[in-house]
């Protein structure tokens, strides 16, 4: 079983410790993150404080291991080209693919240099992905906990998580589009979204994984 593999147990323990360490900071950020998810201007309020930005960035990093653990446990992400990898180490391949995905996004951000008038908006659009990622992982963790208590079968849990992930990612796309469109033309907004979101996510799906 998945929980019997030592690597999975250690990563679950590390994730739990990290989440507990940052639980208080997460609690203070929840009102800002909730506003950012429901209203794109909430991202601007969060960006107004350097302390909140530091806390947000630290919590987003802490959310990477649990996200990868959930993705591996419920086959949300399955690495297509590493079938030779032992089941006990498969979560490491999922982490590697996700880190590569983040690296591709970072490179595209660096390549897509905005004009002077759009620089501040572009910066907010770039940094707000941490807000959405934290909320996505928090919702997935809550759902996994509730469904585990209800003893829901794995394949049903997977379907529920996929729907939640798709819906929340769509909300993140809409929010980012609203941020960009506040100072960019519709065409420029579309180009930025293609470069910052659609292309890296599409490459992740088509080249490395299957959902």
PDB file of C-alpha atoms in Angstrom:
ATOM      1  CA  UNK A   1       0.000   0.000   0.000  1.00  0.00           C
ATOM      2  CA  UNK A   2       0.998   3.617  -0.598  1.00  0.00           C
ATOM      3  CA  UNK A   3       1.362   4.429   3.104  1.00  0.00           C
ATOM      4  CA  UNK A   4       3.739   1.513   3.669  1.00  0.00           C
ATOM      5  CA  UNK A   5       6.567   2.975   1.589  1.00  0.00           C
ATOM      6  CA  UNK A   6       9.228   4.675   3.787  1.00  0.00           C
ATOM      7  CA  UNK A   7       9.703   7.631   1.436  1.00  0.00           C
ATOM      8  CA  UNK A   8       5.991   8.414   1.526  1.00  0.00           C
ATOM      9  CA  UNK A   9       5.858   8.169   5.316  1.00  0.00           C
ATOM     10  CA  UNK A  10       8.862  10.455   5.741  1.00  0.00           C
ATOM     11  CA  UNK A  11       7.491  13.033   3.311  1.00  0.00           C
ATOM     12  CA  UNK A  12       4.117  12.985   5.059  1.00  0.00           C
ATOM     13  CA  UNK A  13       5.872  13.568   8.400  1.00  0.00           C
ATOM     14  CA  UNK A  14       7.993  16.408   6.996  1.00  0.00           C
ATOM     15  CA  UNK A  15       4.934  18.002   5.372  1.00  0.00           C
ATOM     16  CA  UNK A  16       2.997  17.791   8.646  1.00  0.00           C
ATOM     17  CA  UNK A  17       5.832  19.445  10.591  1.00  0.00           C
ATOM     18  CA  UNK A  18       6.155  22.259   8.042  1.00  0.00           C
ATOM     19  CA  UNK A  19       2.427  22.901   7.987  1.00  0.00           C
ATOM     20  CA  UNK A  20       2.283  22.999  11.788  1.00  0.00           C
ATOM     21  CA  UNK A  21       5.208  25.433  11.922  1.00  0.00           C
ATOM     22  CA  UNK A  22       3.457  27.831   9.548  1.00  0.00           C
ATOM     23  CA  UNK A  23      -0.102  27.221  10.726  1.00  0.00           C
ATOM     24  CA  UNK A  24      -0.344  30.492  12.640  1.00  0.00           C
ATOM     25  CA  UNK A  25       0.999  32.511   9.706  1.00  0.00           C
ATOM     26  CA  UNK A  26      -1.388  30.719   7.383  1.00  0.00           C
ATOM     27  CA  UNK A  27      -4.279  31.585   9.690  1.00  0.00           C
ATOM     28  CA  UNK A  28      -3.400  35.294   9.547  1.00  0.00           C
ATOM     29  CA  UNK A  29      -3.204  35.149   5.740  1.00  0.00           C
ATOM     30  CA  UNK A  30      -6.521  33.334   5.204  1.00  0.00           C
ATOM     31  CA  UNK A  31      -8.665  36.524   4.982  1.00  0.00           C
ATOM     32  CA  UNK A  32      -6.317  38.006   2.354  1.00  0.00           C
ATOM     33  CA  UNK A  33      -6.101  34.731   0.410  1.00  0.00           C
ATOM     34  CA  UNK A  34      -9.885  34.327   0.449  1.00  0.00           C
ATOM     35  CA  UNK A  35     -10.341  37.863  -0.888  1.00  0.00           C
ATOM     36  CA  UNK A  36      -7.706  37.217  -3.541  1.00  0.00           C
ATOM     37  CA  UNK A  37      -9.598  34.122  -4.686  1.00  0.00           C
ATOM     38  CA  UNK A  38     -12.954  35.910  -4.892  1.00  0.00           C
ATOM     39  CA  UNK A  39     -11.748  39.325  -6.079  1.00  0.00           C
ATOM     40  CA  UNK A  40      -8.571  40.009  -8.046  1.00  0.00           C
ATOM     41  CA  UNK A  41      -8.030  43.274  -6.136  1.00  0.00           C
ATOM     42  CA  UNK A  42      -7.434  41.177  -3.033  1.00  0.00           C
ATOM     43  CA  UNK A  43      -4.044  40.282  -4.514  1.00  0.00           C
ATOM     44  CA  UNK A  44      -3.100  43.961  -4.486  1.00  0.00           C
ATOM     45  CA  UNK A  45      -3.934  44.233  -0.780  1.00  0.00           C
ATOM     46  CA  UNK A  46      -1.746  41.259   0.030  1.00  0.00           C
ATOM     47  CA  UNK A  47       1.133  42.659  -2.017  1.00  0.00           C
ATOM     48  CA  UNK A  48       1.024  45.893  -0.011  1.00  0.00           C
ATOM     49  CA  UNK A  49       2.829  44.275   2.935  1.00  0.00           C
ATOM     50  CA  UNK A  50       6.356  42.848   2.730  1.00  0.00           C
ATOM     51  CA  UNK A  51       5.703  40.682   5.802  1.00  0.00           C
ATOM     52  CA  UNK A  52       2.632  39.137   4.195  1.00  0.00           C
ATOM     53  CA  UNK A  53       4.597  38.565   0.989  1.00  0.00           C
ATOM     54  CA  UNK A  54       7.369  36.748   2.887  1.00  0.00           C
ATOM     55  CA  UNK A  55       4.844  34.631   4.778  1.00  0.00           C
ATOM     56  CA  UNK A  56       2.967  33.843   1.561  1.00  0.00           C
ATOM     57  CA  UNK A  57       6.137  32.763  -0.236  1.00  0.00           C
ATOM     58  CA  UNK A  58       7.262  30.554   2.660  1.00  0.00           C
ATOM     59  CA  UNK A  59       3.850  28.890   2.966  1.00  0.00           C
ATOM     60  CA  UNK A  60       3.667  28.317  -0.797  1.00  0.00           C
ATOM     61  CA  UNK A  61       6.989  26.467  -0.662  1.00  0.00           C
ATOM     62  CA  UNK A  62       5.717  24.375   2.265  1.00  0.00           C
ATOM     63  CA  UNK A  63       2.653  23.434   0.194  1.00  0.00           C
ATOM     64  CA  UNK A  64       4.703  21.788  -2.563  1.00  0.00           C
ATOM     65  CA  UNK A  65       5.386  18.463  -0.742  1.00  0.00           C
ATOM     66  CA  UNK A  66       1.742  17.885   0.314  1.00  0.00           C
ATOM     67  CA  UNK A  67       0.532  18.764  -3.175  1.00  0.00           C
ATOM     68  CA  UNK A  68       2.913  16.229  -4.714  1.00  0.00           C
ATOM     69  CA  UNK A  69       1.956  13.622  -2.112  1.00  0.00           C
ATOM     70  CA  UNK A  70      -1.746  14.041  -2.896  1.00  0.00           C
ATOM     71  CA  UNK A  71      -0.995  13.977  -6.620  1.00  0.00           C
ATOM     72  CA  UNK A  72       0.912  10.717  -6.268  1.00  0.00           C
ATOM     73  CA  UNK A  73      -1.444   9.075  -3.761  1.00  0.00           C
ATOM     74  CA  UNK A  74      -4.563   9.613  -5.871  1.00  0.00           C
ATOM     75  CA  UNK A  75      -2.877   9.469  -9.295  1.00  0.00           C
ATOM     76  CA  UNK A  76      -3.744  13.058 -10.113  1.00  0.00           C
ATOM     77  CA  UNK A  77      -0.281  13.211 -11.629  1.00  0.00           C
ATOM     78  CA  UNK A  78       1.254  10.009 -12.967  1.00  0.00           C
ATOM     79  CA  UNK A  79       4.625  10.202 -14.664  1.00  0.00           C
ATOM     80  CA  UNK A  80       4.155   8.474 -17.992  1.00  0.00           C
ATOM     81  CA  UNK A  81       7.804   7.993 -18.963  1.00  0.00           C
ATOM     82  CA  UNK A  82       9.130   6.611 -15.670  1.00  0.00           C
ATOM     83  CA  UNK A  83       7.327   3.267 -15.498  1.00  0.00           C
ATOM     84  CA  UNK A  84      10.611   1.658 -14.462  1.00  0.00           C
ATOM     85  CA  UNK A  85      10.613   3.719 -11.258  1.00  0.00           C
ATOM     86  CA  UNK A  86       9.754   1.602  -8.169  1.00  0.00           C
ATOM     87  CA  UNK A  87       6.369   2.377  -6.633  1.00  0.00           C
ATOM     88  CA  UNK A  88       8.055   3.352  -3.369  1.00  0.00           C
ATOM     89  CA  UNK A  89      10.000   6.136  -5.116  1.00  0.00           C
ATOM     90  CA  UNK A  90       7.345   7.313  -7.553  1.00  0.00           C
ATOM     91  CA  UNK A  91       6.463  10.328  -5.418  1.00  0.00           C
ATOM     92  CA  UNK A  92      10.024  11.603  -5.947  1.00  0.00           C
ATOM     93  CA  UNK A  93       9.481  11.525  -9.710  1.00  0.00           C
ATOM     94  CA  UNK A  94       6.253  13.484  -9.251  1.00  0.00           C
ATOM     95  CA  UNK A  95       8.137  16.069  -7.180  1.00  0.00           C
ATOM     96  CA  UNK A  96      10.827  16.248  -9.862  1.00  0.00           C
ATOM     97  CA  UNK A  97       8.271  16.841 -12.626  1.00  0.00           C
ATOM     98  CA  UNK A  98       6.516  19.534 -10.597  1.00  0.00           C
ATOM     99  CA  UNK A  99       9.798  21.309  -9.853  1.00  0.00           C
ATOM    100  CA  UNK A 100      10.621  21.167 -13.583  1.00  0.00           C
ATOM    101  CA  UNK A 101       7.206  22.691 -14.288  1.00  0.00           C
ATOM    102  CA  UNK A 102       7.955  25.546 -11.885  1.00  0.00           C
ATOM    103  CA  UNK A 103      11.342  26.045 -13.532  1.00  0.00           C
ATOM    104  CA  UNK A 104       9.730  26.310 -16.981  1.00  0.00           C
ATOM    105  CA  UNK A 105       7.288  28.877 -15.642  1.00  0.00           C
ATOM    106  CA  UNK A 106      10.137  30.883 -14.102  1.00  0.00           C
ATOM    107  CA  UNK A 107      12.046  30.853 -17.388  1.00  0.00           C
ATOM    108  CA  UNK A 108       8.995  32.045 -19.311  1.00  0.00           C
ATOM    109  CA  UNK A 109       8.480  34.846 -16.800  1.00  0.00           C
ATOM    110  CA  UNK A 110      12.058  35.930 -17.373  1.00  0.00           C
ATOM    111  CA  UNK A 111      11.697  35.781 -21.153  1.00  0.00           C
ATOM    112  CA  UNK A 112       8.417  37.725 -21.282  1.00  0.00           C
ATOM    113  CA  UNK A 113       9.642  41.157 -20.272  1.00  0.00           C
ATOM    114  CA  UNK A 114       6.744  43.660 -20.162  1.00  0.00           C
ATOM    115  CA  UNK A 115       6.748  47.285 -21.151  1.00  0.00           C
ATOM    116  CA  UNK A 116       7.450  49.987 -18.599  1.00  0.00           C
ATOM    117  CA  UNK A 117       3.767  50.812 -18.093  1.00  0.00           C
ATOM    118  CA  UNK A 118       2.884  47.160 -17.513  1.00  0.00           C
ATOM    119  CA  UNK A 119       5.784  46.188 -15.221  1.00  0.00           C
ATOM    120  CA  UNK A 120       3.972  46.600 -11.892  1.00  0.00           C
ATOM    121  CA  UNK A 121       0.860  44.755 -13.093  1.00  0.00           C
ATOM    122  CA  UNK A 122       3.010  41.975 -14.517  1.00  0.00           C
ATOM    123  CA  UNK A 123       4.826  41.642 -11.189  1.00  0.00           C
ATOM    124  CA  UNK A 124       1.542  41.296  -9.272  1.00  0.00           C
ATOM    125  CA  UNK A 125       0.258  38.737 -11.797  1.00  0.00           C
ATOM    126  CA  UNK A 126       3.459  36.746 -11.362  1.00  0.00           C
ATOM    127  CA  UNK A 127       3.490  36.797  -7.575  1.00  0.00           C
ATOM    128  CA  UNK A 128      -0.226  36.110  -7.112  1.00  0.00           C
ATOM    129  CA  UNK A 129       0.183  32.523  -8.298  1.00  0.00           C
ATOM    130  CA  UNK A 130       1.462  31.748  -4.794  1.00  0.00           C
ATOM    131  CA  UNK A 131      -1.855  32.947  -3.360  1.00  0.00           C
ATOM    132  CA  UNK A 132      -3.857  30.657  -5.610  1.00  0.00           C
ATOM    133  CA  UNK A 133      -1.529  27.705  -5.085  1.00  0.00           C
ATOM    134  CA  UNK A 134      -1.863  27.922  -1.307  1.00  0.00           C
ATOM    135  CA  UNK A 135      -5.655  27.995  -1.515  1.00  0.00           C
ATOM    136  CA  UNK A 136      -5.738  25.124  -4.001  1.00  0.00           C
ATOM    137  CA  UNK A 137      -3.584  22.890  -1.791  1.00  0.00           C
ATOM    138  CA  UNK A 138      -5.528  23.888   1.339  1.00  0.00           C
ATOM    139  CA  UNK A 139      -8.819  22.886  -0.312  1.00  0.00           C
ATOM    140  CA  UNK A 140      -7.325  19.596  -1.551  1.00  0.00           C
ATOM    141  CA  UNK A 141      -5.962  18.787   1.924  1.00  0.00           C
ATOM    142  CA  UNK A 142      -9.315  19.522   3.540  1.00  0.00           C
ATOM    143  CA  UNK A 143     -11.135  17.413   0.961  1.00  0.00           C
ATOM    144  CA  UNK A 144      -8.742  14.487   1.385  1.00  0.00           C
ATOM    145  CA  UNK A 145      -9.209  14.585   5.152  1.00  0.00           C
ATOM    146  CA  UNK A 146     -13.013  14.694   5.003  1.00  0.00           C
ATOM    147  CA  UNK A 147     -13.232  11.987   2.322  1.00  0.00           C
ATOM    148  CA  UNK A 148     -10.827   9.755   4.248  1.00  0.00           C
ATOM    149  CA  UNK A 149     -13.014  10.023   7.366  1.00  0.00           C
ATOM    150  CA  UNK A 150     -16.047   9.119   5.229  1.00  0.00           C
ATOM    151  CA  UNK A 151     -14.097   6.154   3.818  1.00  0.00           C
ATOM    152  CA  UNK A 152     -14.737   7.159   0.211  1.00  0.00           C
ATOM    153  CA  UNK A 153     -13.117   4.912  -2.395  1.00  0.00           C
ATOM    154  CA  UNK A 154      -9.890   6.122  -3.987  1.00  0.00           C
ATOM    155  CA  UNK A 155     -11.200   6.433  -7.538  1.00  0.00           C
ATOM    156  CA  UNK A 156     -14.086   8.614  -6.338  1.00  0.00           C
ATOM    157  CA  UNK A 157     -11.696  10.759  -4.274  1.00  0.00           C
ATOM    158  CA  UNK A 158      -9.544  11.188  -7.373  1.00  0.00           C
ATOM    159  CA  UNK A 159     -12.510  12.393  -9.436  1.00  0.00           C
ATOM    160  CA  UNK A 160     -13.547  14.876  -6.753  1.00  0.00           C
ATOM    161  CA  UNK A 161     -10.010  16.230  -6.421  1.00  0.00           C
ATOM    162  CA  UNK A 162      -9.680  16.608 -10.189  1.00  0.00           C
ATOM    163  CA  UNK A 163     -12.904  18.614 -10.375  1.00  0.00           C
ATOM    164  CA  UNK A 164     -11.781  20.808  -7.484  1.00  0.00           C
ATOM    165  CA  UNK A 165      -8.350  21.317  -8.999  1.00  0.00           C
ATOM    166  CA  UNK A 166      -9.818  22.221 -12.384  1.00  0.00           C
ATOM    167  CA  UNK A 167     -12.324  24.666 -10.922  1.00  0.00           C
ATOM    168  CA  UNK A 168      -9.789  26.398  -8.674  1.00  0.00           C
ATOM    169  CA  UNK A 169      -7.230  26.614 -11.481  1.00  0.00           C
ATOM    170  CA  UNK A 170      -9.895  28.201 -13.687  1.00  0.00           C
ATOM    171  CA  UNK A 171     -10.600  30.761 -10.953  1.00  0.00           C
ATOM    172  CA  UNK A 172      -6.870  31.472 -10.763  1.00  0.00           C
ATOM    173  CA  UNK A 173      -6.730  32.012 -14.526  1.00  0.00           C
ATOM    174  CA  UNK A 174      -9.672  34.398 -14.402  1.00  0.00           C
ATOM    175  CA  UNK A 175      -8.105  36.304 -11.515  1.00  0.00           C
ATOM    176  CA  UNK A 176      -4.773  36.604 -13.281  1.00  0.00           C
ATOM    177  CA  UNK A 177      -6.511  37.725 -16.481  1.00  0.00           C
ATOM    178  CA  UNK A 178      -8.346  40.445 -14.538  1.00  0.00           C
ATOM    179  CA  UNK A 179      -5.086  41.661 -13.017  1.00  0.00           C
ATOM    180  CA  UNK A 180      -3.366  41.828 -16.392  1.00  0.00           C
ATOM    181  CA  UNK A 181      -6.347  43.435 -18.145  1.00  0.00           C
ATOM    182  CA  UNK A 182      -6.353  46.271 -15.597  1.00  0.00           C
ATOM    183  CA  UNK A 183      -3.406  47.860 -17.464  1.00  0.00           C
ATOM    184  CA  UNK A 184      -2.971  45.716 -20.596  1.00  0.00           C
ATOM    185  CA  UNK A 185      -4.986  45.404 -23.782  1.00  0.00           C
ATOM    186  CA  UNK A 186      -7.086  42.240 -24.262  1.00  0.00           C
ATOM    187  CA  UNK A 187      -4.618  40.935 -26.851  1.00  0.00           C
ATOM    188  CA  UNK A 188      -1.606  41.547 -24.606  1.00  0.00           C
ATOM    189  CA  UNK A 189      -3.440  39.922 -21.696  1.00  0.00           C
ATOM    190  CA  UNK A 190      -4.096  36.858 -23.848  1.00  0.00           C
ATOM    191  CA  UNK A 191      -0.437  36.657 -24.888  1.00  0.00           C
ATOM    192  CA  UNK A 192       0.754  36.926 -21.301  1.00  0.00           C
ATOM    193  CA  UNK A 193      -1.680  34.227 -20.176  1.00  0.00           C
ATOM    194  CA  UNK A 194      -0.478  31.944 -22.959  1.00  0.00           C
ATOM    195  CA  UNK A 195       3.139  32.450 -21.937  1.00  0.00           C
ATOM    196  CA  UNK A 196       2.654  32.386 -18.170  1.00  0.00           C
ATOM    197  CA  UNK A 197      -0.051  29.747 -17.752  1.00  0.00           C
ATOM    198  CA  UNK A 198      -1.356  27.942 -20.823  1.00  0.00           C
ATOM    199  CA  UNK A 199       1.976  26.968 -22.391  1.00  0.00           C
ATOM    200  CA  UNK A 200       3.720  25.595 -19.246  1.00  0.00           C
ATOM    201  CA  UNK A 201       0.587  23.810 -18.022  1.00  0.00           C
ATOM    202  CA  UNK A 202      -0.048  22.397 -21.481  1.00  0.00           C
ATOM    203  CA  UNK A 203       3.533  21.143 -21.708  1.00  0.00           C
ATOM    204  CA  UNK A 204       3.200  19.551 -18.285  1.00  0.00           C
ATOM    205  CA  UNK A 205       0.091  17.669 -19.337  1.00  0.00           C
ATOM    206  CA  UNK A 206       1.154  16.658 -22.837  1.00  0.00           C
ATOM    207  CA  UNK A 207       4.835  15.856 -22.361  1.00  0.00           C
ATOM    208  CA  UNK A 208       5.286  14.575 -18.843  1.00  0.00           C
ATOM    209  CA  UNK A 209       2.050  13.415 -17.247  1.00  0.00           C
ATOM    210  CA  UNK A 210      -1.453  12.161 -17.746  1.00  0.00           C
ATOM    211  CA  UNK A 211      -4.426  13.131 -15.622  1.00  0.00           C
TER     212      UNK A 211
END
